[in-house]
XYZ file of C-alpha atoms in Angstrom:
304
model
C 29.051 -26.690 -15.795
C 31.087 -23.664 -14.655
C 30.725 -22.022 -18.090
C 26.962 -22.670 -18.084
C 26.548 -21.252 -14.561
C 28.610 -18.179 -15.443
C 26.569 -17.660 -18.630
C 23.288 -17.809 -16.692
C 24.555 -15.296 -14.106
C 26.169 -13.067 -16.750
C 23.052 -13.062 -18.948
C 20.795 -11.949 -16.103
C 23.207 -9.284 -14.803
C 23.743 -8.018 -18.348
C 19.985 -7.575 -18.865
C 19.411 -5.999 -15.459
C 22.219 -3.469 -15.851
C 21.725 -2.468 -19.494
C 19.985 0.705 -20.639
C 19.766 -0.412 -24.252
C 17.208 -2.854 -25.697
C 19.757 -4.729 -27.813
C 22.018 -5.401 -24.828
C 19.051 -6.475 -22.703
C 17.940 -8.847 -25.479
C 21.479 -10.258 -25.824
C 21.601 -10.911 -22.068
C 18.262 -12.754 -22.157
C 19.386 -14.858 -25.113
C 22.664 -15.784 -23.389
C 20.725 -16.743 -20.288
C 18.209 -18.828 -22.245
C 20.826 -20.714 -24.287
C 22.815 -21.499 -21.122
C 19.876 -23.025 -19.251
C 18.818 -25.369 -22.096
C 21.538 -27.996 -21.389
C 20.604 -27.891 -17.684
C 16.928 -28.635 -18.456
C 17.851 -31.451 -20.847
C 20.405 -33.003 -18.451
C 18.164 -35.920 -17.305
C 18.247 -38.295 -20.289
C 14.482 -38.792 -20.466
C 11.925 -38.007 -23.164
C 10.137 -35.781 -20.672
C 13.254 -33.658 -20.161
C 13.777 -33.335 -23.928
C 10.148 -32.300 -24.340
C 10.518 -29.725 -21.539
C 13.659 -28.318 -23.190
C 11.930 -27.908 -26.569
C 8.865 -26.294 -24.954
C 11.058 -23.900 -22.976
C 13.172 -23.031 -26.022
C 10.181 -22.381 -28.289
C 8.297 -20.149 -25.835
C 11.422 -18.165 -24.945
C 12.375 -17.821 -28.629
C 8.898 -16.499 -29.508
C 9.082 -14.069 -26.564
C 12.532 -12.904 -27.715
C 11.220 -12.354 -31.258
C 8.323 -10.285 -29.862
C 10.818 -8.300 -27.801
C 12.918 -7.535 -30.878
C 9.821 -6.568 -32.872
C 8.713 -4.210 -30.107
C 12.093 -2.520 -29.585
C 12.739 -2.234 -33.343
C 9.310 -0.646 -33.955
C 9.941 1.772 -31.108
C 13.456 2.621 -32.362
C 12.032 3.170 -35.851
C 9.482 5.684 -34.516
C 11.450 7.433 -31.761
C 14.992 6.970 -33.075
C 16.164 5.605 -29.718
C 17.076 2.123 -28.432
C 16.955 3.356 -24.835
C 14.876 1.145 -22.495
C 13.280 4.160 -20.788
C 12.263 5.658 -24.153
C 9.601 3.023 -24.901
C 6.885 5.551 -25.801
C 5.042 3.796 -28.647
C 1.768 2.216 -27.420
C 1.993 -0.810 -29.751
C 5.631 -1.451 -28.757
C 4.805 -1.186 -25.060
C 1.953 -3.712 -25.319
C 4.035 -6.213 -27.323
C 6.980 -5.783 -24.938
C 4.767 -6.362 -21.881
C 3.326 -9.528 -23.427
C 6.797 -10.834 -24.325
C 8.080 -10.233 -20.773
C 5.000 -11.966 -19.340
C 5.669 -14.887 -21.675
C 9.279 -15.072 -20.456
C 8.120 -15.101 -16.826
C 5.272 -17.536 -17.358
C 2.376 -15.263 -16.411
C -1.178 -15.898 -17.665
C -2.498 -15.944 -20.366
C 0.854 -17.200 -21.772
C 1.623 -19.525 -18.868
C 0.985 -22.950 -20.461
C 4.664 -23.868 -20.791
C 5.614 -23.366 -17.125
C 3.904 -26.357 -15.390
C 4.953 -28.690 -18.212
C 8.583 -27.571 -18.207
C 8.866 -27.833 -14.407
C 7.356 -31.316 -14.460
C 9.929 -32.472 -17.010
C 12.993 -31.233 -15.098
C 14.743 -31.896 -11.804
C 13.779 -30.020 -8.628
C 16.982 -27.918 -8.728
C 16.259 -26.795 -12.300
C 12.635 -26.084 -11.350
C 13.961 -23.837 -8.564
C 16.190 -22.019 -11.060
C 13.296 -21.441 -13.485
C 10.855 -20.199 -10.823
C 13.329 -17.818 -9.152
C 16.509 -16.704 -10.966
C 14.993 -16.811 -14.474
C 12.332 -14.271 -13.445
C 14.814 -11.611 -12.323
C 15.703 -10.267 -15.790
C 12.122 -9.940 -17.169
C 10.884 -8.434 -13.871
C 13.679 -5.823 -13.899
C 12.832 -4.870 -17.510
C 9.135 -4.611 -16.631
C 10.070 -2.446 -13.638
C 12.054 -0.107 -15.928
C 9.179 0.379 -18.389
C 6.358 0.266 -15.787
C 5.620 4.006 -16.200
C 4.844 3.515 -19.894
C 2.652 0.378 -19.640
C -1.124 0.817 -19.605
C -2.340 -0.010 -16.057
C -5.403 -1.843 -17.433
C -3.159 -4.361 -19.259
C -1.089 -5.120 -16.153
C -4.092 -5.387 -13.860
C -6.030 -7.670 -16.239
C -3.003 -9.954 -16.674
C -2.406 -9.894 -12.913
C -5.956 -10.934 -11.995
C -5.973 -13.583 -14.753
C -2.675 -15.030 -13.449
C -4.098 -15.143 -9.926
C -7.215 -16.993 -11.105
C -5.234 -19.432 -13.294
C -2.665 -20.027 -10.521
C -5.376 -20.658 -7.941
C -7.584 -22.937 -10.022
C -4.701 -24.777 -11.700
C -3.068 -25.800 -8.432
C -6.185 -27.311 -6.850
C -6.241 -30.532 -8.863
C -2.497 -31.284 -8.761
C -0.799 -34.221 -7.076
C 2.654 -33.468 -8.521
C 4.468 -30.961 -6.317
C 6.460 -29.418 -9.184
C 3.255 -28.583 -11.042
C 1.741 -27.244 -7.824
C 4.780 -24.998 -7.385
C 4.434 -23.842 -11.017
C 0.835 -22.737 -10.411
C 1.936 -21.170 -7.130
C 4.526 -19.213 -9.139
C 1.865 -18.071 -11.655
C -0.391 -16.978 -8.787
C 2.362 -14.952 -7.103
C 3.388 -13.426 -10.430
C -0.216 -12.256 -10.737
C 0.134 -10.217 -7.546
C 3.468 -8.810 -8.743
C 2.165 -7.799 -12.187
C -1.078 -6.336 -10.818
C 0.679 -4.079 -8.293
C 3.397 -3.147 -10.837
C 0.837 -0.744 -12.350
C 0.488 1.217 -9.105
C 3.687 0.701 -7.124
C 6.646 -0.892 -8.955
C 8.768 -0.920 -5.770
C 6.116 -2.950 -3.963
C 6.000 -5.369 -6.932
C 9.765 -5.937 -6.673
C 9.477 -6.513 -2.915
C 6.640 -9.007 -3.498
C 8.624 -11.101 -6.010
C 11.736 -11.088 -3.806
C 9.784 -12.285 -0.763
C 8.234 -15.018 -2.932
C 11.697 -16.116 -4.106
C 13.011 -16.177 -0.526
C 10.109 -18.464 0.474
C 10.225 -20.715 -2.609
C 13.965 -21.438 -2.472
C 13.918 -23.382 0.853
C 10.769 -25.284 -0.236
C 12.537 -26.605 -3.349
C 15.783 -27.286 -1.464
C 13.959 -29.289 1.207
C 12.012 -31.199 -1.438
C 15.341 -32.032 -3.099
C 16.928 -33.207 0.162
C 13.979 -35.515 0.928
C 13.439 -36.548 -2.750
C 9.809 -35.420 -2.516
C 8.060 -35.090 -5.869
C 4.389 -35.917 -5.194
C 1.843 -35.331 -2.446
C 2.072 -39.054 -1.729
C 5.814 -38.704 -0.997
C 5.101 -35.758 1.274
C 2.838 -37.834 3.523
C 5.644 -40.341 4.158
C 8.494 -37.916 4.951
C 7.259 -37.092 8.482
C 8.805 -40.216 10.003
C 12.232 -39.710 8.429
C 12.602 -35.926 8.642
C 10.034 -34.253 10.894
C 11.637 -30.778 10.970
C 11.896 -30.635 7.163
C 8.279 -31.694 6.668
C 7.091 -29.149 9.226
C 9.154 -26.411 7.558
C 7.709 -27.237 4.106
C 4.176 -27.024 5.527
C 4.797 -23.665 7.238
C 6.540 -22.226 4.166
C 3.571 -23.295 2.038
C 1.244 -21.391 4.378
C 3.554 -18.388 4.184
C 3.583 -18.491 0.362
C -0.228 -18.577 0.393
C -0.266 -15.220 2.197
C -1.842 -16.447 5.416
C -1.278 -14.160 8.433
C 0.881 -14.031 10.575
C 3.455 -15.445 8.091
C 5.861 -13.331 5.990
C 3.926 -13.867 2.734
C 0.964 -11.955 4.185
C 2.845 -8.628 4.306
C 3.295 -7.921 0.543
C -0.297 -8.998 -0.139
C -1.623 -6.724 2.593
C 0.451 -3.793 1.260
C -0.780 -4.517 -2.286
C -4.421 -4.540 -1.142
C -3.811 -1.343 0.826
C -2.421 0.291 -2.331
C -5.436 -0.861 -4.391
C -7.928 0.504 -1.838
C -5.994 3.804 -1.583
C -6.322 4.166 -5.379
C -10.106 3.534 -5.087
C -9.842 0.137 -6.834
C -12.017 -1.684 -4.295
C -13.529 -4.088 -6.854
C -10.055 -5.191 -7.957
C -8.990 -5.622 -4.313
C -12.075 -7.785 -3.623
C -11.322 -9.890 -6.716
C -7.714 -10.324 -5.552
C -8.865 -11.496 -2.103
C -11.305 -13.990 -3.664
C -8.624 -15.505 -5.923
C -6.275 -15.617 -2.950
C -8.833 -17.787 -1.127
C -8.914 -20.220 -4.058
C -5.128 -20.608 -4.017
C -5.171 -20.954 -0.220
C -7.218 -24.118 -0.761
C -4.373 -26.103 -2.347
C -1.752 -24.748 0.051
C -3.924 -25.828 2.990
C -4.389 -29.243 1.422
C -0.610 -29.755 1.271
C -0.264 -28.526 4.876
C -3.081 -30.818 6.015
C -1.556 -33.855 4.279
C 1.846 -33.020 5.701
C 1.042 -32.104 9.285
C -2.318 -33.549 10.266
C -2.520 -36.892 8.466
C 1.045 -37.927 9.095
C 1.773 -36.620 12.587
C 2.160 -39.259 15.330
C -0.742 -37.751 17.321
C -3.291 -38.787 14.689
C -2.038 -42.341 14.349
């Protein structure tokens, strides 16, 4: 376990600190190979299926990354991350990084993989595993076409919002929540990369305690959530408030990056995009409010 943990940490740090595409790719591969035994740890068919799905999507993304960097090196003669000047290479690289993160339209693996693993592994995939791709996207953000990032961002927000509405499994709900928040990050990456990094970090800070509290109360479905009030009131209340914060409802922390992102969009005269973002945010708010309602209103002693 120590070797696996070290490999995961080393892989991410290696990718984040490298200036060369080959080293970044090596770091991502090390990270991916180290997390596979963690996903497959529960000896169930579901866990095995999740491991294979995760491996295949990450392997395809890695192949696309190699194709992109090789094509770029062939044309520019440089393996430097900041020298990604070729338009084709940039587009392929962006798509491969989005695939690694689980952003729409290449998001299909994320809910399925999270559902097949334990809550701790789900936490690892939705937070730590996003650091390396996000840092690479941040480094090449000046070279990516804004239209590509904004389209993918809005699509992720729509998919994340609509996908989460019909879910009863909390891990799948959290997967769609992750896709939705990634949408905001990718969309604003085109205009203000620093704001995008702040947005993803705030999301990670809010998601981590949600998963940890779910683990401590063994909560996996909405049904479980309605019965935890009696045994651990403070935990249930915290989950509900953190859910509202993740949704971006004022006056919670999650509202700040969304407000700054909308402010940036309006400053750049992208009012239509800002309106679209607000509308998709309302859709995602629906499933967050449903969880909060089930947790706080239905189960509190005052209503019984």
